[in-house]
Amino acid sequence: MMIAVLYATCLLVGFLVGITGVGGILIPPALILFSGQETHMAMGTALASFLPVGLVGTIMYRRLGHVDWHMALPYMLGSLAAWPGALLNAWLPAGPLVALLAGIIIFAGLCALRPPRPGSGSAFWQSRRGFFCIGAVTGLMAGLTGAGGPVLSIPWMIMAGVSPMTAVGLAMPYQVTTALFGTIGNMSDGHVDFTILPYICGMALAGLFAGVAVARRIPTELLRKLIGGLCCGLGLFLFLRLICS
């Protein structure tokens, strides 16, 4: 029964990622609650599950015209910071990391909820250097927490003036490199459970296909509100889980 709930959660996560690009942060607590994994193993396994989801998502959003490689490549290069982040994860206590991440996610979500103003957004953050910085900072946090960088980078890009659909599309190839190099770091510490990983990936991919199909039909303004609201909700969820643990 508990495993069935875990798989249902992964299906929901895939659906949310397909629509908004975020939601993977739910997998680590689901692994802890429903499969009995310890925190570092759950974070590492969750991060590894984002690799096939990011690959398939990249193909699907590329076909929709929302993956600009001119911006995606420096963004992906910055995400290499997930590797040292994953190595640091093994040495740092989980509690402060989760609290820090939750606070940043809520702040990013609130900023994404603000109606965009004409001409808003810094030219630097929409440049190749800006995208590299976004990828590096959020990649480091992804490696540290196993949360997946898009939960931070997507609202950050929206604040910088990138359209929500394009922000979600760019997050897909970024998620590939974040998951790949973060997983390499986690594997060196034995923090990836390969016995349950294929089942998690399969359910998440099934949800992803449904999510992308729905995302194509959602108005831009509604998508922005969904992303901001989901980020705020996930941040609060992390705080409550930390307090109750």
mmCIF file of C-alpha atoms in Angstrom:
data_model
loop_
_atom_site.group_PDB
_atom_site.id
_atom_site.type_symbol
_atom_site.label_atom_id
_atom_site.label_comp_id
_atom_site.label_asym_id
_atom_site.label_seq_id
_atom_site.Cartn_x
_atom_site.Cartn_y
_atom_site.Cartn_z
ATOM 1 C CA MET A 1 0.000 0.000 0.000
ATOM 2 C CA MET A 2 2.755 2.439 0.922
ATOM 3 C CA ILE A 3 4.606 1.703 -2.322
ATOM 4 C CA ALA A 4 1.395 2.362 -4.281
ATOM 5 C CA VAL A 5 1.149 5.800 -2.656
ATOM 6 C CA LEU A 6 4.786 6.448 -3.563
ATOM 7 C CA TYR A 7 4.168 5.591 -7.212
ATOM 8 C CA ALA A 8 1.027 7.747 -7.280
ATOM 9 C CA THR A 9 3.089 10.636 -5.915
ATOM 10 C CA CYS A 10 5.677 10.138 -8.671
ATOM 11 C CA LEU A 11 2.884 10.167 -11.265
ATOM 12 C CA LEU A 12 1.621 13.474 -9.845
ATOM 13 C CA VAL A 13 5.157 14.882 -9.816
ATOM 14 C CA GLY A 14 5.631 14.012 -13.485
ATOM 15 C CA PHE A 15 2.346 15.759 -14.307
ATOM 16 C CA LEU A 16 3.342 18.898 -12.386
ATOM 17 C CA VAL A 17 6.768 18.953 -14.046
ATOM 18 C CA GLY A 18 5.145 18.663 -17.463
ATOM 19 C CA ILE A 19 2.946 21.697 -16.788
ATOM 20 C CA THR A 20 5.094 23.953 -14.608
ATOM 21 C CA GLY A 21 8.592 22.433 -14.627
ATOM 22 C CA VAL A 22 8.525 22.079 -10.822
ATOM 23 C CA GLY A 23 7.241 19.436 -8.435
ATOM 24 C CA GLY A 24 10.202 17.081 -8.118
ATOM 25 C CA ILE A 25 10.812 18.362 -4.619
ATOM 26 C CA LEU A 26 7.949 16.104 -3.483
ATOM 27 C CA ILE A 27 9.848 12.910 -4.313
ATOM 28 C CA PRO A 28 12.461 12.977 -1.484
ATOM 29 C CA PRO A 29 9.869 13.209 1.333
ATOM 30 C CA ALA A 30 7.724 10.584 -0.439
ATOM 31 C CA LEU A 31 10.696 8.208 -0.514
ATOM 32 C CA ILE A 32 11.364 8.828 3.173
ATOM 33 C CA LEU A 33 7.737 8.339 4.222
ATOM 34 C CA PHE A 34 6.681 5.487 1.941
ATOM 35 C CA SER A 35 9.871 3.484 1.336
ATOM 36 C CA GLY A 36 11.756 4.120 4.576
ATOM 37 C CA GLN A 37 14.870 5.625 2.976
ATOM 38 C CA GLU A 38 17.109 7.876 5.043
ATOM 39 C CA THR A 39 17.332 11.539 4.009
ATOM 40 C CA HIS A 40 20.554 11.542 1.981
ATOM 41 C CA MET A 41 19.584 8.381 0.075
ATOM 42 C CA ALA A 42 16.145 9.821 -0.713
ATOM 43 C CA MET A 43 17.652 13.065 -1.997
ATOM 44 C CA GLY A 44 20.152 11.216 -4.187
ATOM 45 C CA THR A 45 17.570 8.811 -5.617
ATOM 46 C CA ALA A 46 15.158 11.661 -6.333
ATOM 47 C CA LEU A 47 17.815 13.643 -8.176
ATOM 48 C CA ALA A 48 18.673 10.601 -10.312
ATOM 49 C CA SER A 49 15.007 10.207 -11.293
ATOM 50 C CA PHE A 50 15.028 13.671 -12.869
ATOM 51 C CA LEU A 51 17.474 12.577 -15.589
ATOM 52 C CA PRO A 52 15.060 10.645 -17.873
ATOM 53 C CA VAL A 53 12.279 13.134 -17.127
ATOM 54 C CA GLY A 54 14.534 16.000 -18.232
ATOM 55 C CA LEU A 55 15.608 14.156 -21.400
ATOM 56 C CA VAL A 56 12.071 13.414 -22.538
ATOM 57 C CA GLY A 57 10.869 16.873 -21.480
ATOM 58 C CA THR A 58 13.624 18.492 -23.542
ATOM 59 C CA ILE A 59 12.515 16.626 -26.660
ATOM 60 C CA MET A 60 8.860 17.513 -26.125
ATOM 61 C CA TYR A 61 9.413 21.207 -25.372
ATOM 62 C CA ARG A 62 11.929 21.484 -28.210
ATOM 63 C CA ARG A 63 9.222 20.311 -30.602
ATOM 64 C CA LEU A 64 6.950 23.018 -29.191
ATOM 65 C CA GLY A 65 9.648 25.643 -29.922
ATOM 66 C CA HIS A 66 10.435 26.528 -26.295
ATOM 67 C CA VAL A 67 14.072 25.383 -26.036
ATOM 68 C CA ASP A 68 16.481 28.063 -27.321
ATOM 69 C CA TRP A 69 19.939 26.471 -27.263
ATOM 70 C CA HIS A 70 21.586 29.919 -27.330
ATOM 71 C CA MET A 71 20.321 30.392 -23.765
ATOM 72 C CA ALA A 72 20.016 26.750 -22.745
ATOM 73 C CA LEU A 73 23.730 25.927 -23.167
ATOM 74 C CA PRO A 74 25.171 28.485 -20.676
ATOM 75 C CA TYR A 75 22.291 27.627 -18.349
ATOM 76 C CA MET A 76 23.246 23.938 -18.557
ATOM 77 C CA LEU A 77 26.953 24.742 -18.126
ATOM 78 C CA GLY A 78 26.204 26.558 -14.881
ATOM 79 C CA SER A 79 24.314 23.540 -13.604
ATOM 80 C CA LEU A 80 27.608 21.628 -13.316
ATOM 81 C CA ALA A 81 27.666 23.130 -9.810
ATOM 82 C CA ALA A 82 25.269 20.316 -8.869
ATOM 83 C CA TRP A 83 28.260 17.969 -8.656
ATOM 84 C CA PRO A 84 30.118 19.778 -5.823
ATOM 85 C CA GLY A 85 26.717 20.435 -4.255
ATOM 86 C CA ALA A 86 26.030 16.698 -4.123
ATOM 87 C CA LEU A 87 29.454 16.073 -2.577
ATOM 88 C CA LEU A 88 28.780 18.714 0.088
ATOM 89 C CA ASN A 89 25.412 17.105 0.801
ATOM 90 C CA ALA A 90 27.131 14.119 2.384
ATOM 91 C CA TRP A 91 28.905 16.359 4.896
ATOM 92 C CA LEU A 92 26.162 18.780 5.890
ATOM 93 C CA PRO A 93 23.130 18.197 8.159
ATOM 94 C CA ALA A 94 19.847 17.905 6.253
ATOM 95 C CA GLY A 95 17.731 20.177 8.497
ATOM 96 C CA PRO A 96 19.407 23.547 7.821
ATOM 97 C CA LEU A 97 19.618 22.704 4.107
ATOM 98 C CA VAL A 98 15.891 22.038 3.869
ATOM 99 C CA ALA A 99 15.045 25.222 5.833
ATOM 100 C CA LEU A 100 17.266 27.331 3.563
ATOM 101 C CA LEU A 101 15.776 25.801 0.438
ATOM 102 C CA ALA A 102 12.194 26.267 1.666
ATOM 103 C CA GLY A 103 12.769 29.963 2.367
ATOM 104 C CA ILE A 104 14.299 30.567 -1.063
ATOM 105 C CA ILE A 105 11.494 28.696 -2.833
ATOM 106 C CA ILE A 106 8.770 30.704 -1.082
ATOM 107 C CA PHE A 107 10.522 33.971 -1.901
ATOM 108 C CA ALA A 108 10.927 32.951 -5.558
ATOM 109 C CA GLY A 109 7.298 31.869 -5.756
ATOM 110 C CA LEU A 110 6.031 35.164 -4.333
ATOM 111 C CA CYS A 111 8.140 37.108 -6.821
ATOM 112 C CA ALA A 112 6.823 35.013 -9.703
ATOM 113 C CA LEU A 113 3.245 35.745 -8.596
ATOM 114 C CA ARG A 114 3.709 39.488 -9.023
ATOM 115 C CA PRO A 115 2.178 40.771 -12.279
ATOM 116 C CA PRO A 116 5.019 41.592 -14.690
ATOM 117 C CA ARG A 117 5.527 45.273 -15.449
ATOM 118 C CA PRO A 118 6.244 46.526 -18.974
ATOM 119 C CA GLY A 119 9.990 46.635 -19.513
ATOM 120 C CA SER A 120 10.668 44.729 -16.282
ATOM 121 C CA GLY A 121 13.572 42.315 -16.046
ATOM 122 C CA SER A 122 17.296 42.941 -15.964
ATOM 123 C CA ALA A 123 19.211 42.770 -19.223
ATOM 124 C CA PHE A 124 21.990 40.925 -17.398
ATOM 125 C CA TRP A 125 19.701 38.090 -16.237
ATOM 126 C CA GLN A 126 18.444 37.633 -19.808
ATOM 127 C CA SER A 127 21.998 37.405 -21.171
ATOM 128 C CA ARG A 128 24.162 34.311 -21.560
ATOM 129 C CA ARG A 129 26.188 35.283 -18.472
ATOM 130 C CA GLY A 130 23.008 35.770 -16.493
ATOM 131 C CA PHE A 131 21.697 32.359 -17.489
ATOM 132 C CA PHE A 132 25.021 30.814 -16.491
ATOM 133 C CA CYS A 133 24.756 32.411 -13.033
ATOM 134 C CA ILE A 134 21.156 31.207 -12.608
ATOM 135 C CA GLY A 135 22.229 27.694 -13.576
ATOM 136 C CA ALA A 136 25.219 27.697 -11.220
ATOM 137 C CA VAL A 137 23.403 28.959 -8.110
ATOM 138 C CA THR A 138 20.328 26.777 -8.524
ATOM 139 C CA GLY A 139 22.430 23.781 -9.596
ATOM 140 C CA LEU A 140 24.443 24.005 -6.391
ATOM 141 C CA MET A 141 21.218 24.031 -4.366
ATOM 142 C CA ALA A 142 19.893 21.063 -6.364
ATOM 143 C CA GLY A 143 22.982 19.028 -5.572
ATOM 144 C CA LEU A 144 22.821 19.990 -1.895
ATOM 145 C CA THR A 145 19.159 19.105 -1.399
ATOM 146 C CA GLY A 146 18.128 16.721 -4.200
ATOM 147 C CA ALA A 147 15.247 19.091 -4.962
ATOM 148 C CA GLY A 148 15.948 19.727 -8.643
ATOM 149 C CA GLY A 149 17.078 23.156 -9.821
ATOM 150 C CA PRO A 150 13.926 24.193 -11.775
ATOM 151 C CA VAL A 151 11.950 24.871 -8.578
ATOM 152 C CA LEU A 152 14.321 27.836 -8.093
ATOM 153 C CA SER A 153 15.454 28.666 -11.615
ATOM 154 C CA ILE A 154 12.014 28.846 -13.282
ATOM 155 C CA PRO A 155 10.574 31.597 -11.023
ATOM 156 C CA TRP A 156 13.971 33.342 -11.230
ATOM 157 C CA MET A 157 13.742 33.370 -15.051
ATOM 158 C CA ILE A 158 10.149 34.610 -14.907
ATOM 159 C CA MET A 159 11.285 37.488 -12.660
ATOM 160 C CA ALA A 160 13.955 38.258 -15.268
ATOM 161 C CA GLY A 161 11.283 38.649 -17.955
ATOM 162 C CA VAL A 162 11.354 35.214 -19.619
ATOM 163 C CA SER A 163 7.903 33.900 -20.628
ATOM 164 C CA PRO A 164 6.642 31.081 -18.359
ATOM 165 C CA MET A 165 6.415 28.502 -21.163
ATOM 166 C CA THR A 166 9.954 29.271 -22.331
ATOM 167 C CA ALA A 167 11.236 29.137 -18.737
ATOM 168 C CA VAL A 168 9.736 25.662 -18.334
ATOM 169 C CA GLY A 169 11.201 24.568 -21.681
ATOM 170 C CA LEU A 170 14.688 25.822 -20.811
ATOM 171 C CA ALA A 171 14.510 24.048 -17.461
ATOM 172 C CA MET A 172 14.245 20.661 -19.150
ATOM 173 C CA PRO A 173 17.795 20.374 -20.620
ATOM 174 C CA TYR A 174 19.102 22.133 -17.511
ATOM 175 C CA GLN A 175 17.496 19.409 -15.424
ATOM 176 C CA VAL A 176 19.375 16.794 -17.464
ATOM 177 C CA THR A 177 22.808 18.184 -16.612
ATOM 178 C CA THR A 178 21.861 18.938 -13.001
ATOM 179 C CA ALA A 179 20.604 15.400 -12.480
ATOM 180 C CA LEU A 180 23.528 13.819 -14.333
ATOM 181 C CA PHE A 181 26.364 15.522 -12.484
ATOM 182 C CA GLY A 182 24.543 15.594 -9.168
ATOM 183 C CA THR A 183 23.950 11.856 -9.473
ATOM 184 C CA ILE A 184 27.610 11.208 -10.232
ATOM 185 C CA GLY A 185 28.459 12.913 -6.951
ATOM 186 C CA ASN A 186 25.751 11.007 -5.072
ATOM 187 C CA MET A 187 26.843 7.662 -6.538
ATOM 188 C CA SER A 188 30.355 8.193 -5.220
ATOM 189 C CA ASP A 189 28.839 8.301 -1.728
ATOM 190 C CA GLY A 190 26.406 5.402 -2.349
ATOM 191 C CA HIS A 191 23.342 7.635 -2.105
ATOM 192 C CA VAL A 192 21.312 6.310 -5.064
ATOM 193 C CA ASP A 193 18.873 3.381 -4.695
ATOM 194 C CA PHE A 194 18.897 1.666 -8.101
ATOM 195 C CA THR A 195 16.376 -0.984 -7.047
ATOM 196 C CA ILE A 196 13.460 1.454 -6.840
ATOM 197 C CA LEU A 197 14.735 4.067 -9.314
ATOM 198 C CA PRO A 198 13.296 2.490 -12.540
ATOM 199 C CA TYR A 199 9.777 2.378 -11.074
ATOM 200 C CA ILE A 200 9.960 5.989 -9.938
ATOM 201 C CA CYS A 201 11.167 7.092 -13.364
ATOM 202 C CA GLY A 202 8.452 5.142 -15.171
ATOM 203 C CA MET A 203 5.624 6.750 -13.199
ATOM 204 C CA ALA A 204 7.129 10.230 -13.481
ATOM 205 C CA LEU A 205 7.449 9.871 -17.267
ATOM 206 C CA ALA A 206 3.822 8.790 -17.590
ATOM 207 C CA GLY A 207 2.758 11.905 -15.704
ATOM 208 C CA LEU A 208 5.104 14.080 -17.779
ATOM 209 C CA PHE A 209 3.372 13.196 -21.065
ATOM 210 C CA ALA A 210 -0.009 14.177 -19.626
ATOM 211 C CA GLY A 211 1.382 17.384 -18.124
ATOM 212 C CA VAL A 212 2.962 18.637 -21.359
ATOM 213 C CA ALA A 213 -0.297 17.964 -23.223
ATOM 214 C CA VAL A 214 -2.166 20.150 -20.713
ATOM 215 C CA ALA A 215 0.523 22.876 -20.679
ATOM 216 C CA ARG A 216 0.023 23.524 -24.402
ATOM 217 C CA ARG A 217 -3.530 24.683 -23.667
ATOM 218 C CA ILE A 218 -2.901 26.898 -20.621
ATOM 219 C CA PRO A 219 -2.815 30.736 -21.037
ATOM 220 C CA THR A 220 0.515 32.383 -20.173
ATOM 221 C CA GLU A 221 -0.845 34.381 -17.235
ATOM 222 C CA LEU A 222 -2.451 31.316 -15.680
ATOM 223 C CA LEU A 223 0.763 29.337 -16.122
ATOM 224 C CA ARG A 224 2.749 32.058 -14.329
ATOM 225 C CA LYS A 225 0.300 31.971 -11.398
ATOM 226 C CA LEU A 226 0.429 28.173 -11.280
ATOM 227 C CA ILE A 227 4.223 28.205 -11.084
ATOM 228 C CA GLY A 228 4.307 30.902 -8.389
ATOM 229 C CA GLY A 229 1.566 29.291 -6.325
ATOM 230 C CA LEU A 230 3.094 25.834 -6.579
ATOM 231 C CA CYS A 231 6.502 27.130 -5.472
ATOM 232 C CA CYS A 232 4.976 28.852 -2.432
ATOM 233 C CA GLY A 233 3.042 25.705 -1.552
ATOM 234 C CA LEU A 234 6.112 23.493 -1.871
ATOM 235 C CA GLY A 235 8.173 25.839 0.293
ATOM 236 C CA LEU A 236 5.522 25.809 3.021
ATOM 237 C CA PHE A 237 5.307 22.034 2.749
ATOM 238 C CA LEU A 238 9.038 21.763 3.376
ATOM 239 C CA PHE A 239 8.860 24.053 6.414
ATOM 240 C CA LEU A 240 5.967 22.086 7.923
ATOM 241 C CA ARG A 241 7.695 18.783 7.288
ATOM 242 C CA LEU A 242 10.866 20.083 8.928
ATOM 243 C CA ILE A 243 8.948 21.326 11.987
ATOM 244 C CA CYS A 244 7.018 18.063 12.383
ATOM 245 C CA SER A 245 10.027 15.761 11.891
#
